[in-house]
Coordinates of C-alpha atoms in Angstrom, one line a residue:
M1195 CA 0.0 0.0 0.0
S1196 CA 2.9 2.4 0.6
A1197 CA 4.2 2.3 -3.0
P1198 CA 1.1 3.6 -4.6
A1199 CA 0.9 6.3 -1.9
N1200 CA 4.5 7.4 -2.7
S1201 CA 3.7 7.4 -6.4
A1202 CA 0.7 9.6 -5.9
A1203 CA 2.8 12.0 -3.8
E1204 CA 5.5 12.2 -6.5
R1205 CA 2.8 13.0 -9.1
D1206 CA 1.5 15.8 -6.9
N1207 CA 4.9 17.2 -6.4
A1208 CA 6.0 16.9 -10.1
P1209 CA 4.5 20.3 -11.2
A1210 CA 6.2 22.1 -8.3
D1211 CA 9.5 20.4 -9.1
R1212 CA 9.2 21.5 -12.7
W1213 CA 8.5 25.1 -11.7
R1214 CA 11.4 25.0 -9.3
T1215 CA 13.8 23.7 -11.9
L1216 CA 12.5 26.2 -14.5
W1217 CA 13.0 29.0 -11.9
H1218 CA 16.5 28.0 -11.1
K1219 CA 17.4 27.8 -14.8
S1220 CA 15.8 31.2 -15.6
T1221 CA 17.3 33.1 -12.6
P1222 CA 20.5 34.2 -14.5
Y1223 CA 18.4 35.6 -17.3
W1224 CA 16.3 37.6 -14.9
F1225 CA 19.5 39.2 -13.6
M1226 CA 20.6 39.9 -17.1
S1227 CA 17.2 41.2 -18.2
P1228 CA 18.0 44.9 -17.4
Y1229 CA 21.1 44.8 -19.7
I1230 CA 19.2 42.8 -22.4
L1231 CA 16.3 45.3 -22.3
I1232 CA 18.6 48.4 -22.5
F1233 CA 20.7 46.8 -25.2
G1234 CA 17.6 45.9 -27.2
I1235 CA 16.2 49.4 -27.0
F1236 CA 19.4 51.4 -27.6
G1237 CA 21.4 48.8 -29.6
I1238 CA 19.3 46.4 -31.6
F1239 CA 16.2 48.5 -32.3
P1240 CA 18.0 51.5 -33.8
V1241 CA 19.7 49.2 -36.3
F1242 CA 16.5 47.7 -37.6
F1243 CA 14.8 51.1 -37.5
M1244 CA 17.6 52.6 -39.6
I1245 CA 17.1 49.9 -42.2
F1246 CA 13.4 50.5 -42.2
L1247 CA 13.9 54.3 -42.3
S1248 CA 16.3 54.2 -45.2
F1249 CA 13.4 53.1 -47.5
H1250 CA 11.2 56.1 -46.4
T1251 CA 11.2 59.8 -46.4
W1252 CA 10.6 61.3 -42.9
N1253 CA 10.7 64.8 -41.4
P1254 CA 10.8 64.2 -37.6
V1255 CA 9.3 67.6 -36.9
A1256 CA 6.1 66.5 -38.7
G1257 CA 5.8 63.3 -36.6
L1258 CA 5.7 59.7 -37.6
G1259 CA 2.6 60.3 -39.7
S1260 CA 4.7 62.1 -42.3
M1261 CA 6.8 58.9 -43.0
E1262 CA 6.3 57.8 -46.6
F1263 CA 7.7 54.7 -48.3
V1264 CA 9.9 55.5 -51.3
G1265 CA 11.8 52.2 -51.8
L1266 CA 15.3 52.6 -53.1
E1267 CA 15.0 56.2 -54.0
N1268 CA 17.1 57.4 -51.0
Y1269 CA 19.9 55.2 -52.0
A1270 CA 19.6 56.2 -55.7
L1271 CA 19.7 59.9 -54.8
S1272 CA 22.6 59.5 -52.4
L1273 CA 24.7 57.5 -54.9
T1274 CA 24.2 60.1 -57.5
D1275 CA 24.9 63.0 -55.2
P1276 CA 28.3 64.6 -56.0
T1277 CA 28.6 66.0 -52.5
L1278 CA 28.5 62.4 -51.1
W1279 CA 31.4 61.3 -53.3
Q1280 CA 33.4 64.4 -52.4
T1281 CA 32.9 63.8 -48.7
L1282 CA 33.8 60.2 -49.1
K1283 CA 37.0 61.2 -50.9
N1284 CA 37.8 63.6 -48.1
T1285 CA 37.2 60.9 -45.5
I1286 CA 39.5 58.4 -47.3
L1287 CA 42.3 61.0 -47.8
M1288 CA 42.1 62.2 -44.2
A1289 CA 42.0 58.5 -43.0
L1290 CA 45.2 57.9 -45.0
Y1291 CA 46.9 61.2 -44.0
S1292 CA 46.3 60.5 -40.3
G1293 CA 46.3 56.7 -40.2
V1294 CA 49.5 55.8 -42.0
P1295 CA 51.8 58.2 -39.9
Q1296 CA 50.2 56.8 -36.7
H1297 CA 51.7 53.4 -37.3
L1298 CA 54.9 54.5 -38.9
V1299 CA 55.7 56.6 -35.8
A1300 CA 54.1 54.3 -33.2
L1301 CA 56.1 51.2 -34.2
P1302 CA 59.7 52.5 -33.8
M1303 CA 58.6 54.7 -30.8
A1304 CA 57.2 51.6 -29.0
Y1305 CA 60.4 49.7 -29.8
L1306 CA 62.5 52.6 -28.4
L1307 CA 60.4 52.7 -25.2
V1308 CA 60.9 49.0 -24.6
Q1309 CA 64.6 49.4 -25.0
L1310 CA 64.7 52.1 -22.4
G1311 CA 63.5 49.8 -19.6
K1312 CA 60.4 49.3 -17.6
R1313 CA 60.5 52.5 -15.5
A1314 CA 61.0 54.9 -18.4
R1315 CA 58.6 52.9 -20.6
H1316 CA 55.7 53.2 -18.1
W1317 CA 56.1 56.9 -17.6
L1318 CA 56.5 57.8 -21.3
T1319 CA 53.8 55.4 -22.4
T1320 CA 51.4 57.1 -20.0
A1321 CA 52.4 60.5 -21.3
Y1322 CA 51.8 59.4 -25.0
F1323 CA 48.5 57.8 -24.0
L1324 CA 47.1 61.0 -22.4
P1325 CA 45.9 62.6 -25.6
Y1326 CA 43.8 59.5 -26.4
V1327 CA 41.9 59.7 -23.1
T1328 CA 41.4 63.5 -23.3
S1329 CA 38.1 64.7 -24.6
T1330 CA 38.1 64.9 -28.4
I1331 CA 36.1 68.2 -28.3
A1332 CA 38.5 69.7 -25.9
V1333 CA 41.5 68.7 -28.0
S1334 CA 39.9 70.0 -31.2
M1335 CA 39.0 73.3 -29.6
I1336 CA 42.6 73.8 -28.3
F1337 CA 43.9 73.1 -31.8
F1338 CA 41.3 75.4 -33.3
V1339 CA 42.8 78.3 -31.2
M1340 CA 46.3 77.2 -32.2
F1341 CA 45.3 77.3 -35.9
S1342 CA 43.8 80.8 -35.7
K1343 CA 45.0 83.0 -38.6
E1344 CA 45.7 86.2 -36.5
S1345 CA 46.5 85.1 -33.0
G1346 CA 47.2 81.3 -33.2
I1347 CA 50.5 80.1 -31.7
I1348 CA 51.5 78.3 -34.9
N1349 CA 51.3 81.4 -37.1
Q1350 CA 53.0 83.4 -34.3
A1351 CA 55.8 80.9 -34.1
L1352 CA 56.3 80.9 -37.9
T1353 CA 56.3 84.7 -37.9
G1354 CA 58.9 84.7 -35.2
L1355 CA 61.1 82.3 -37.2
A1356 CA 60.6 84.5 -40.4
N1357 CA 61.6 87.7 -38.5
G1358 CA 64.2 86.3 -36.2
T1359 CA 67.8 87.5 -36.4
L1360 CA 69.3 84.0 -36.6
T1361 CA 66.5 82.3 -38.5
G1362 CA 65.3 85.0 -40.9
W1363 CA 67.6 84.0 -43.7
A1364 CA 66.1 80.5 -43.8
F1365 CA 62.4 81.3 -43.0
G1366 CA 62.0 84.8 -44.4
W1367 CA 59.8 83.5 -47.2
I1368 CA 57.1 82.6 -44.7
N1369 CA 56.1 86.3 -44.4
D1370 CA 54.8 86.1 -48.0
L1371 CA 52.3 83.4 -46.9
M1372 CA 51.0 85.0 -43.7
P1373 CA 48.5 84.8 -42.3
I1374 CA 48.0 81.1 -43.0
G1375 CA 44.5 79.8 -42.7
W1376 CA 45.1 76.3 -41.4
V1377 CA 41.4 75.5 -41.0
Q1378 CA 40.0 78.4 -43.1
E1379 CA 41.5 77.5 -46.5
N1380 CA 40.2 74.4 -48.2
S1381 CA 43.7 73.5 -49.5
L1382 CA 44.9 73.1 -45.9
I1383 CA 41.9 71.8 -44.0
R1384 CA 42.6 68.1 -44.7
Y1385 CA 46.1 68.3 -43.5
S1386 CA 45.2 70.2 -40.4
V1387 CA 42.5 67.8 -39.4
S1388 CA 44.7 64.8 -40.1
F1389 CA 47.4 66.2 -37.9
V1390 CA 45.0 66.6 -35.0
V1391 CA 43.8 63.0 -35.5
F1392 CA 47.3 61.7 -35.7
W1393 CA 48.4 63.6 -32.5
K1394 CA 45.4 62.2 -30.6
Y1395 CA 45.6 58.6 -31.5
V1396 CA 49.3 57.8 -32.1
G1397 CA 49.6 57.2 -28.3
F1398 CA 47.0 54.5 -28.4
N1399 CA 48.9 52.6 -31.1
I1400 CA 52.1 53.1 -29.1
V1401 CA 50.5 51.3 -26.2
I1402 CA 49.3 48.5 -28.4
Y1403 CA 52.8 47.9 -29.9
T1404 CA 54.5 48.4 -26.5
T1405 CA 52.3 45.6 -25.1
G1406 CA 53.1 43.4 -28.1
L1407 CA 56.9 44.0 -27.8
A1408 CA 56.7 43.1 -24.1
T1409 CA 55.5 39.6 -25.0
I1410 CA 58.7 38.9 -27.1
S1411 CA 61.2 36.8 -25.2
D1412 CA 64.5 38.4 -24.4
D1413 CA 66.2 35.2 -25.4
L1414 CA 65.5 36.1 -29.1
Y1415 CA 67.2 39.4 -28.8
E1416 CA 70.2 38.0 -26.9
A1417 CA 70.6 35.3 -29.6
A1418 CA 70.5 38.0 -32.3
I1419 CA 73.1 40.1 -30.4
M1420 CA 75.4 37.1 -30.2
D1421 CA 75.0 36.7 -34.0
G1422 CA 76.0 40.3 -34.4
A1423 CA 72.6 42.0 -35.1
N1424 CA 72.4 45.7 -34.3
A1425 CA 69.3 47.4 -32.9
V1426 CA 67.9 48.2 -36.3
Q1427 CA 68.3 44.7 -37.5
R1428 CA 66.7 43.3 -34.4
F1429 CA 63.7 45.6 -35.0
F1430 CA 63.2 44.5 -38.6
Y1431 CA 63.9 40.8 -38.3
I1432 CA 62.6 40.0 -34.8
A1433 CA 60.2 42.7 -33.5
L1434 CA 58.3 43.4 -36.7
P1435 CA 57.5 39.8 -37.7
L1436 CA 56.4 38.9 -34.2
L1437 CA 54.2 42.0 -34.0
R1438 CA 52.1 41.1 -37.0
P1439 CA 49.0 40.2 -34.9
F1440 CA 49.2 43.5 -33.0
I1441 CA 49.8 45.5 -36.3
F1442 CA 46.8 43.7 -37.8
F1443 CA 44.6 44.7 -34.8
G1444 CA 45.8 48.3 -34.6
V1445 CA 45.4 48.9 -38.4
T1446 CA 41.9 47.4 -38.3
L1447 CA 40.9 49.8 -35.5
T1448 CA 42.4 52.7 -37.4
I1449 CA 40.5 51.9 -40.6
I1450 CA 37.2 51.7 -38.7
G1451 CA 37.8 54.8 -36.6
N1452 CA 39.2 57.1 -39.3
M1453 CA 36.4 56.3 -41.7
N1454 CA 34.0 57.6 -39.0
L1455 CA 35.7 60.9 -38.4
F1456 CA 33.2 63.5 -37.1
D1457 CA 34.3 65.5 -34.0
E1458 CA 37.7 66.8 -35.2
P1459 CA 36.6 68.2 -38.6
Y1460 CA 33.3 69.5 -37.2
V1461 CA 35.0 71.5 -34.4
L1462 CA 38.0 72.7 -36.3
T1463 CA 35.8 74.0 -39.1
R1464 CA 33.3 75.6 -36.7
G1465 CA 30.4 73.4 -37.6
L1466 CA 31.4 73.1 -41.2
Q1467 CA 30.7 76.8 -41.9
Q1468 CA 34.2 77.2 -43.2
A1469 CA 34.6 73.8 -44.8
S1470 CA 32.9 74.2 -48.2
T1471 CA 34.8 71.5 -50.0
N1472 CA 37.7 69.6 -48.5
G1473 CA 36.9 69.6 -44.8
M1474 CA 33.6 67.7 -44.7
T1475 CA 33.7 64.0 -44.0
I1476 CA 30.9 61.6 -44.9
S1477 CA 29.9 61.5 -41.2
N1478 CA 29.6 65.3 -41.2
Y1479 CA 27.6 65.3 -44.3
L1480 CA 25.3 62.6 -42.8
Y1481 CA 24.8 64.9 -39.8
R1482 CA 23.9 67.8 -42.1
V1483 CA 21.4 65.8 -44.1
A1484 CA 19.7 64.5 -40.9
W1485 CA 19.7 67.5 -38.5
E1486 CA 20.0 70.6 -40.8
W1487 CA 17.9 69.4 -43.7
L1488 CA 15.7 67.0 -41.6
D1489 CA 15.9 64.3 -44.2
M1490 CA 16.1 61.3 -41.9
G1491 CA 15.5 58.8 -44.7
G1492 CA 18.4 60.1 -46.8
A1493 CA 20.6 60.2 -43.7
A1494 CA 19.7 56.6 -43.0
A1495 CA 20.6 55.6 -46.5
I1496 CA 24.0 57.4 -46.3
S1497 CA 24.7 55.7 -43.0
W1498 CA 24.3 52.3 -44.6
I1499 CA 26.4 53.3 -47.6
L1500 CA 29.1 54.3 -45.1
F1501 CA 28.6 50.9 -43.4
V1502 CA 29.2 49.1 -46.7
V1503 CA 32.3 51.2 -47.5
I1504 CA 33.8 50.5 -44.1
G1505 CA 33.0 46.8 -44.4
A1506 CA 34.6 46.7 -47.9
F1507 CA 37.8 48.4 -46.7
T1508 CA 38.0 46.2 -43.6
G1509 CA 37.1 43.1 -45.6
F1510 CA 39.8 43.8 -48.2
Y1511 CA 42.3 44.3 -45.4
F1512 CA 41.3 41.0 -43.8
W1513 CA 41.5 39.2 -47.1
F1514 CA 44.9 40.7 -48.2
F1515 CA 46.7 40.8 -44.9
G1516 CA 44.5 38.7 -42.6
R1517 CA 46.4 35.4 -42.5
R1518 CA 49.8 37.0 -42.5
G1519 CA 48.6 39.6 -40.0
L1520 CA 47.4 37.0 -37.6
G1521 CA 50.5 35.0 -37.8
G1522 CA 49.5 32.5 -40.5
D1523 CA 51.3 31.5 -43.7

């Protein structure tokens, strides 16, 4: 008689056990639910809404009721817009002007810091890294003041060299160019913006390469020294080959970041009022289309065009340098 009674009790407790098991399994997800909810609202939803919006025209001031389906018209208009291609050209050129020097300077600088020893390396690496953690707006505003035509420290220093007793013979020709509009003249804007981007992010790459060099065994350097290799040879034949994964990582971040340039050109050209041709990046143009012309559909289409361009550049880099960059054959 006891066995049937136990079986009945187990059947009665089975639903409770299932609920208890389900509760225990779902508990981690309940703790994660605030993050999942926030990420879904601010991360996932905007992506799908931008896809949806790129096929519509919409003036946000008029409300959601003004949204009208236009199919691929936004993409067609954007791809035939000469301003879009000009801004894309500006973006690519500034990405090259600022990105290539970052790594050409960061690699030997990181190698030099490692050779100086741990104490000097830590202090100098921190100093080089400070511009990266400084507010981009603050950095851009400081350089905007420095680039001023009349009172900027750069023009003042060049004038001092041109009029100096000891330096006038070599720099006197600079007076014929004064005042130089570093961020006022279209022919110089790209170089000025690129220099600011270079100055801000070169320290980040120095940290990456310093970290990579610290992982290389000293035994390799000692063996090279015994074979008669000097510092330059050790850099090219030991450090550079073993840094390939770090170079691949750093260049990938540079491609993605420089193709999204917005803050530096926007601040340096005072909201693009002075950048009529060469100072506007595609991100700046996207901002103008969206928030000055209130064409959210066109801006959404431009954003996806930019996404495809960045994906194409990154994909080409992965394909061309990927296996070698990650240490493969």
